[in-house]
Short mmCIF file of C-alpha atoms and ligand atoms in Angstrom, two decimals:
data_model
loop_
_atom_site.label_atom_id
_atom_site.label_comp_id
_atom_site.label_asym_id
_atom_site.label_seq_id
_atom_site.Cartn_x
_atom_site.Cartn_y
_atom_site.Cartn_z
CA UNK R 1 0.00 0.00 0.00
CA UNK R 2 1.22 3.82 -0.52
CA UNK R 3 1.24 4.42 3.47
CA UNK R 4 4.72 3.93 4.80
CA UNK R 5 3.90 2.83 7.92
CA UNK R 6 1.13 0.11 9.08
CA UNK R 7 -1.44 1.59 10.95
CA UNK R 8 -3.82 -0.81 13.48
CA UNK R 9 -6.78 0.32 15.47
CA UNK R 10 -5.96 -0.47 18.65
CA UNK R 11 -8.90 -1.51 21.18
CA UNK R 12 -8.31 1.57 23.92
CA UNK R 13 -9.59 1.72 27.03
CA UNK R 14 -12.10 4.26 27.43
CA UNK R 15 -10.90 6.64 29.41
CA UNK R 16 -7.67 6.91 27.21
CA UNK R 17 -8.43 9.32 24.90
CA UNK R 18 -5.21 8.97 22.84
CA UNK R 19 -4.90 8.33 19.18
CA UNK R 20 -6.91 5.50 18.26
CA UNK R 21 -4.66 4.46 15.05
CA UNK R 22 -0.60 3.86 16.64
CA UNK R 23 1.68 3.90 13.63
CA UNK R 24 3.57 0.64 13.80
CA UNK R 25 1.76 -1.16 16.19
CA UNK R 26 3.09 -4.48 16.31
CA UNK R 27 4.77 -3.82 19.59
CA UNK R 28 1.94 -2.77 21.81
CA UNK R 29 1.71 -2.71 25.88
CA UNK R 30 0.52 -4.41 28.05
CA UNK R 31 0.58 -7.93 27.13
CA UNK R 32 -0.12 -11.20 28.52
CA UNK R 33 3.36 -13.10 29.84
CA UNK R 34 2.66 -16.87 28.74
CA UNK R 35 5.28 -18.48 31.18
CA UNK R 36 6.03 -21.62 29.20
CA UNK R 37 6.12 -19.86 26.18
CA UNK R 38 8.76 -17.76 27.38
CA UNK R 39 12.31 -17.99 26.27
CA UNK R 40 14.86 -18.19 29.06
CA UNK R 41 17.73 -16.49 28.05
CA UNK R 42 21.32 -16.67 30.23
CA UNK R 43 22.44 -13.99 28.88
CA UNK R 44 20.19 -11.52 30.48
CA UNK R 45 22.29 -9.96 34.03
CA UNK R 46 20.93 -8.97 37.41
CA UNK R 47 19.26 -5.46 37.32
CA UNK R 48 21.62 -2.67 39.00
CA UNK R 49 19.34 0.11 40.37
CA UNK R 50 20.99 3.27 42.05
CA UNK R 51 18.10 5.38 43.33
CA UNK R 52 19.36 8.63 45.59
CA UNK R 53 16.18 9.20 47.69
CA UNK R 54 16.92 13.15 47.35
CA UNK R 55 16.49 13.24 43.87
CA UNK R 56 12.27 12.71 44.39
CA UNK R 57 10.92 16.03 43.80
CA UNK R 58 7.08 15.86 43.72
CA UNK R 59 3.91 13.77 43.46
CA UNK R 60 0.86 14.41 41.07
CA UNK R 61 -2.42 13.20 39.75
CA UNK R 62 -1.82 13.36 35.89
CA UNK R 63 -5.96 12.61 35.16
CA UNK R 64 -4.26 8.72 34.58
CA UNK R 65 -2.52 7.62 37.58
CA UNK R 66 -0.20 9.67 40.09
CA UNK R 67 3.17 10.24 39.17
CA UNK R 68 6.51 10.13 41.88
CA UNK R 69 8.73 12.32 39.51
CA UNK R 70 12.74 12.41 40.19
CA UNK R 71 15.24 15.07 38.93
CA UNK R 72 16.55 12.83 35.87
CA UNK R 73 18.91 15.85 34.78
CA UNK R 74 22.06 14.10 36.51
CA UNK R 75 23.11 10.35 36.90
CA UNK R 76 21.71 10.81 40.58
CA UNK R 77 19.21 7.96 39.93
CA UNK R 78 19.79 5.35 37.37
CA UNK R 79 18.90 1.61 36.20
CA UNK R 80 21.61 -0.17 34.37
CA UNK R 81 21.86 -4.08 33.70
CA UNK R 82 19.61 -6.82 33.67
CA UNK R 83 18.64 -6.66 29.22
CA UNK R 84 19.99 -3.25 29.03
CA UNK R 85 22.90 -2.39 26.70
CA UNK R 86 23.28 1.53 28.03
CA UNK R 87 22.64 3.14 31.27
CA UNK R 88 18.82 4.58 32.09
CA UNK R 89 17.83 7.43 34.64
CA UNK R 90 14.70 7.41 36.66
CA UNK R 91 12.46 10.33 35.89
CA UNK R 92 8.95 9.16 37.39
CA UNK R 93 7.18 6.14 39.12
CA UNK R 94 3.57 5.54 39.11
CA UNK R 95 0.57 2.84 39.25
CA UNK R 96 -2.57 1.09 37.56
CA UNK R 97 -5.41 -0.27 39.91
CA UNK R 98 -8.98 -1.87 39.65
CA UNK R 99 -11.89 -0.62 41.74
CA UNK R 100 -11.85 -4.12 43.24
CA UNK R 101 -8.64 -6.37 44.31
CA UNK R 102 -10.37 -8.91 41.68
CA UNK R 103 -8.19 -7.01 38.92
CA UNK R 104 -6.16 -3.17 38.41
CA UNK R 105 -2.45 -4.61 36.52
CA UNK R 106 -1.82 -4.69 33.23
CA UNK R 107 0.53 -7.29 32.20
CA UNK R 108 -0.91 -10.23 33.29
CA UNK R 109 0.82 -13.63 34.17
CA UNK R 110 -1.01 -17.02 32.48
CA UNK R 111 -4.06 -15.02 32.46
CA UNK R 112 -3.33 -14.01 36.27
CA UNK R 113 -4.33 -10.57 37.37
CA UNK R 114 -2.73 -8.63 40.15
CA UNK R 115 -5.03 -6.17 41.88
CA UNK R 116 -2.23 -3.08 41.07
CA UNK R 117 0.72 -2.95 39.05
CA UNK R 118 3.73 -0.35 39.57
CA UNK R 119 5.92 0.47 36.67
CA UNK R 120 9.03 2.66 37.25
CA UNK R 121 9.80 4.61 34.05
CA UNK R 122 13.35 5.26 33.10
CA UNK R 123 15.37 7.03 29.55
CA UNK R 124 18.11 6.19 27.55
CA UNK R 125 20.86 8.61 28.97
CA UNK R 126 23.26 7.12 26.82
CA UNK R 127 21.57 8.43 23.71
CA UNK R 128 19.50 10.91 24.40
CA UNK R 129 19.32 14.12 26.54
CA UNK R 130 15.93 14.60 27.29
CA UNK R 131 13.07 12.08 28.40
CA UNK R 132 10.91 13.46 25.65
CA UNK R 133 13.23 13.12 22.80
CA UNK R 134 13.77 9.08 24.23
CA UNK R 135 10.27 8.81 24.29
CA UNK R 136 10.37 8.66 20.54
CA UNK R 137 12.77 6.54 19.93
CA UNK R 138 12.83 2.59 20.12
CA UNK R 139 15.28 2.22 22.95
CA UNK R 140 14.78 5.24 24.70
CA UNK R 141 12.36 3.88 27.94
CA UNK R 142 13.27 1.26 30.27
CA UNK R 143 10.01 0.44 32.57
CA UNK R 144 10.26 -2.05 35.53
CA UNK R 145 6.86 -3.55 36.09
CA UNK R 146 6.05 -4.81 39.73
CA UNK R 147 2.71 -6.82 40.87
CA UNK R 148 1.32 -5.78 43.96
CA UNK R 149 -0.96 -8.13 45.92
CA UNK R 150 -3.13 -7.63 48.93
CA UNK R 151 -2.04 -8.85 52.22
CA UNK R 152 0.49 -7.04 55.03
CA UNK R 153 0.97 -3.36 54.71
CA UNK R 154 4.00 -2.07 53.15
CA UNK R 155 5.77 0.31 55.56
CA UNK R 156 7.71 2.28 52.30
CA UNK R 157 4.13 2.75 51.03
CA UNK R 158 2.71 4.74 53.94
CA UNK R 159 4.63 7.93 53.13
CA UNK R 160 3.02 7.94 49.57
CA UNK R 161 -0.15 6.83 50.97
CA UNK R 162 -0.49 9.49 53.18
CA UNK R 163 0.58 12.12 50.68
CA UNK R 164 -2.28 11.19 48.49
CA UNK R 165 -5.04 12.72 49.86
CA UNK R 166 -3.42 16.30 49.06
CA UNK R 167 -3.60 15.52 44.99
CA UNK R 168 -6.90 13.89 45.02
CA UNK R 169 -8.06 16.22 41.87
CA UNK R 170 -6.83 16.05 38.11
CA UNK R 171 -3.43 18.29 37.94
CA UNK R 172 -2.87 18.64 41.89
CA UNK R 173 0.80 18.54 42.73
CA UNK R 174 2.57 18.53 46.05
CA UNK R 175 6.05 18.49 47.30
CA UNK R 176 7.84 15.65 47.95
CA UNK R 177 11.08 14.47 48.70
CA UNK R 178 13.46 11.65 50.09
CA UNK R 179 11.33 8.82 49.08
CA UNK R 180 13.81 5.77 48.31
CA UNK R 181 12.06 3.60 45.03
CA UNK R 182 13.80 0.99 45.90
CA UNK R 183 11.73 -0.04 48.88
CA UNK R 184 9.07 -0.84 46.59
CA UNK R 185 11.23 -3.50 44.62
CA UNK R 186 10.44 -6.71 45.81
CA UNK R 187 13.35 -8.72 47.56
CA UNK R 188 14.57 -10.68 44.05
CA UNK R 189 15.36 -8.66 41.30
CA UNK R 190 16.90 -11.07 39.75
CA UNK R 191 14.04 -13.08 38.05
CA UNK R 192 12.01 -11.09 35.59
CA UNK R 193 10.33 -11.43 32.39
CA UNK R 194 11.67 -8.82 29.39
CA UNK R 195 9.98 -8.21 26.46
CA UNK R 196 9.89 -4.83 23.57
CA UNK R 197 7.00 -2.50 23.90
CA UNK R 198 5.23 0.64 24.00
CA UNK R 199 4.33 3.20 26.49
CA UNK R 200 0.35 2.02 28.03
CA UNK R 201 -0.77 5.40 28.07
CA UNK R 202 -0.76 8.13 24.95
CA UNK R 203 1.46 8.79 23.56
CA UNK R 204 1.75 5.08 23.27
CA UNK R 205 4.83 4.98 21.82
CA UNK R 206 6.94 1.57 20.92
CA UNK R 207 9.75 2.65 22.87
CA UNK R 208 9.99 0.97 25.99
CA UNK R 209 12.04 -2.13 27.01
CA UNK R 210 9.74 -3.85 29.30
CA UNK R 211 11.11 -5.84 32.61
CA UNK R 212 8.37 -6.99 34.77
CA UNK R 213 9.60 -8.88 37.87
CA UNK R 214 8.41 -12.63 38.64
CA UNK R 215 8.50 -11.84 42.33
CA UNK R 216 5.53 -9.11 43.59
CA UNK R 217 5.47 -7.00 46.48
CA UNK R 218 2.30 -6.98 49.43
CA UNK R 219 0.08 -4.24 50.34
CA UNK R 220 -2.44 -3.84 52.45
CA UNK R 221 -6.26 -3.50 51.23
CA UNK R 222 -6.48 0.02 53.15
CA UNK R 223 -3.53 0.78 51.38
CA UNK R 224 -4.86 0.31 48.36
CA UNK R 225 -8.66 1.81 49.10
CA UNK R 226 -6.53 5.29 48.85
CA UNK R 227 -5.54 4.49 45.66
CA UNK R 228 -9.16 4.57 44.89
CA UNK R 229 -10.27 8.08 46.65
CA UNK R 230 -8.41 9.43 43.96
CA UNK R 231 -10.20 11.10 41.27
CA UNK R 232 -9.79 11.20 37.28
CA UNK R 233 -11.31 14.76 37.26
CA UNK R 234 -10.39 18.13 38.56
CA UNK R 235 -11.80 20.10 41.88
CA UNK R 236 -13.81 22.72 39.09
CA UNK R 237 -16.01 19.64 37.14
CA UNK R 238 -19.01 18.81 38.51
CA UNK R 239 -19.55 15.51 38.24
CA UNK R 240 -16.38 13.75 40.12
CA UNK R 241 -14.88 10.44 38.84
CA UNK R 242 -13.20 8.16 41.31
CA UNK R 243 -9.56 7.32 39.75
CA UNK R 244 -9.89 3.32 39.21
CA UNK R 245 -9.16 0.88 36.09
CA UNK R 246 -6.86 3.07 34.76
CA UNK R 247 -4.98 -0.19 32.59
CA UNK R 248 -5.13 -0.34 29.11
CA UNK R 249 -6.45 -3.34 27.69
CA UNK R 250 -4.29 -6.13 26.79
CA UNK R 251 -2.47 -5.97 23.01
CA UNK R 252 -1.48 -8.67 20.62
CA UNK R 253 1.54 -10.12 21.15
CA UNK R 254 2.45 -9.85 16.99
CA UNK R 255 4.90 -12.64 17.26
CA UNK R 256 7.07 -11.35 20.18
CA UNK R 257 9.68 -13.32 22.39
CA UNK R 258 9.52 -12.94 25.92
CA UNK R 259 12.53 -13.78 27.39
CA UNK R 260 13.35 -14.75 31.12
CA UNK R 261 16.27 -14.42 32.70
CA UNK R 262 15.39 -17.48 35.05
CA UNK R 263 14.35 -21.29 34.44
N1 LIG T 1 2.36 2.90 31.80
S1 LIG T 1 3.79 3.28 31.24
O1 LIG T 1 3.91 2.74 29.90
O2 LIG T 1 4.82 2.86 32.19
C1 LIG T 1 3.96 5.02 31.10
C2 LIG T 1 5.13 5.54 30.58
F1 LIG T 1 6.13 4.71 30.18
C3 LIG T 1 5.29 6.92 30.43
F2 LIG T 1 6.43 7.42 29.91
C4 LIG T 1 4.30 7.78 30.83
N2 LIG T 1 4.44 9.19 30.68
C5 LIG T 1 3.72 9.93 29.79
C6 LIG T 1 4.19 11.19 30.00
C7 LIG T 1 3.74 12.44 29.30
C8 LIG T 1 4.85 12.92 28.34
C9 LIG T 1 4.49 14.30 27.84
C10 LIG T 1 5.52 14.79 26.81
C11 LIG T 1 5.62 13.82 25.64
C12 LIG T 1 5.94 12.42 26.13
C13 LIG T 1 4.94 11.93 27.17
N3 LIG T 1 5.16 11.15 30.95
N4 LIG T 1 5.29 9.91 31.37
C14 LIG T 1 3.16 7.26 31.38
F3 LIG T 1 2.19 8.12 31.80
C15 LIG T 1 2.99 5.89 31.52
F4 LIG T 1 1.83 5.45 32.07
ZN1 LIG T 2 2.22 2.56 33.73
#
């Protein structure tokens, strides 16, 4: 055909009004991890995160989730490792949650659903010198993935918890600082899935490397209620949405390996 590129309507969630058509499109997020279809692959290293605590700057409710943004314009805070060739810097962390613990993440595992999923999003400092130019390009993100189940309360949690209430409206920002991401990796790092993707939210972009970790981390289910008194819409609107199933819908997997860096 004359167009250049292959264009595919992609199924969106509702409440993602990005661009329906993605140009490309045969490496779509989030996807279903088929464990025995996976490729392990012993090539693949442990993941080497450096996160400096001081470099968290604020949290915010973006109208899709609520963002933990870093100062990425040093190598304060960076991921390095695991299926990475070049070294990544942290700019923001954030979630995706279900109005009931029944569902909320976005990968999935054999069909499993996780009630919350985090993903930590990290750029291509090695090529690039901003996060929106890497954001473009096709190895420019780096997102760790972590499932979150309901059961004891996570202690790192509590100081994002209770900083929630203050952004409960579309575009609210408050300050925050010295919040260590690495408490919210779970205790093995070194088993995790890897896969090449695209952003889950617009611009939807098929520029992330994808590393979702076998092992989850535990919250509690109060925890998580606040996660749900957040709200899609901001304090002028009238009618108020509460801020839950914000995931995209699953995407075809268009012939993708997922490799594993464990048996
Ligand atoms: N679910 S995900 O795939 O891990 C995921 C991501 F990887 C992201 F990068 C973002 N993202 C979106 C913007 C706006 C930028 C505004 C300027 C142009 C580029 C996008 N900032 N970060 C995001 F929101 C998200 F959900
Ligand atoms: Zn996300």
């Amino acid at each position: 055909t004359a167009c250049s590129s292959k264009f595919v309507l992609s199924q969106m969630h509702p409440m993602w009004q990005g661009p329906l058509a993605v140009p490309g499109g045969d490496r779509q997020s989030p996807i279903d991890i088929v464990v025995r279809k996976s490729i392990f692959d012993g090539e693949l290293k442990p993941l080497v995160t450096s996160y400096d605590p001081r470099t968290c700057q604020q949290i915010w409710n973006n109208g899709y989730s609520f963002l933990v943004e870093y100062d990425d314009t040093t190598d304060k805070s960076t991921l390095k490792g695991g299926p990475l060739k070049d070294k990544f810097r942290l700019c923001q962390f954030h979630f995706h949650w279900g109005e009931t613990n029944a569902w909320g993440s976005e990968h999935t595992v054999d069909r499993k659903l996780f009630p919350a999923e985090l993903h930590l999003v990290h750029w291509n400092a090695d090529k690039y010198s901003l996060f929106e130019e890497a954001v473009m390009e096709d190895n420019g993100l780096a997102v760790i993935g972590v499932f979150l189940k309901v059961g004891k309360r996570h202690e790192g949690l509590q100081k994002l918890v209770d900083a929630l209430p203050a952004i409960r409206h579309k575009d609210s920002v408050v300050e925050f600082n010295r919040f260590d991401p690495a408490c919210l990796l779970p205790t093995n790092t070194d088993n995790y899935w890897t896969y090449h993707g695209s952003l889950t939210t617009p611009p939807l972009t098929e520029s992330v490397t994808w590393i979702i970790m076998k092992q989850h981390i535990e919250v509690s289910h109060d925890q998580l209620a606040v996660f749900r008194s957040l709200l899609f819409t901001s304090a002028e609107e009238e009618v108020q949405k509460s801020m839950v199933n914000n995931f995209r819908v699953q995407q075809p997997l268009r012939g993708r390996a997922v490799r594993s860096s464990f048996i």
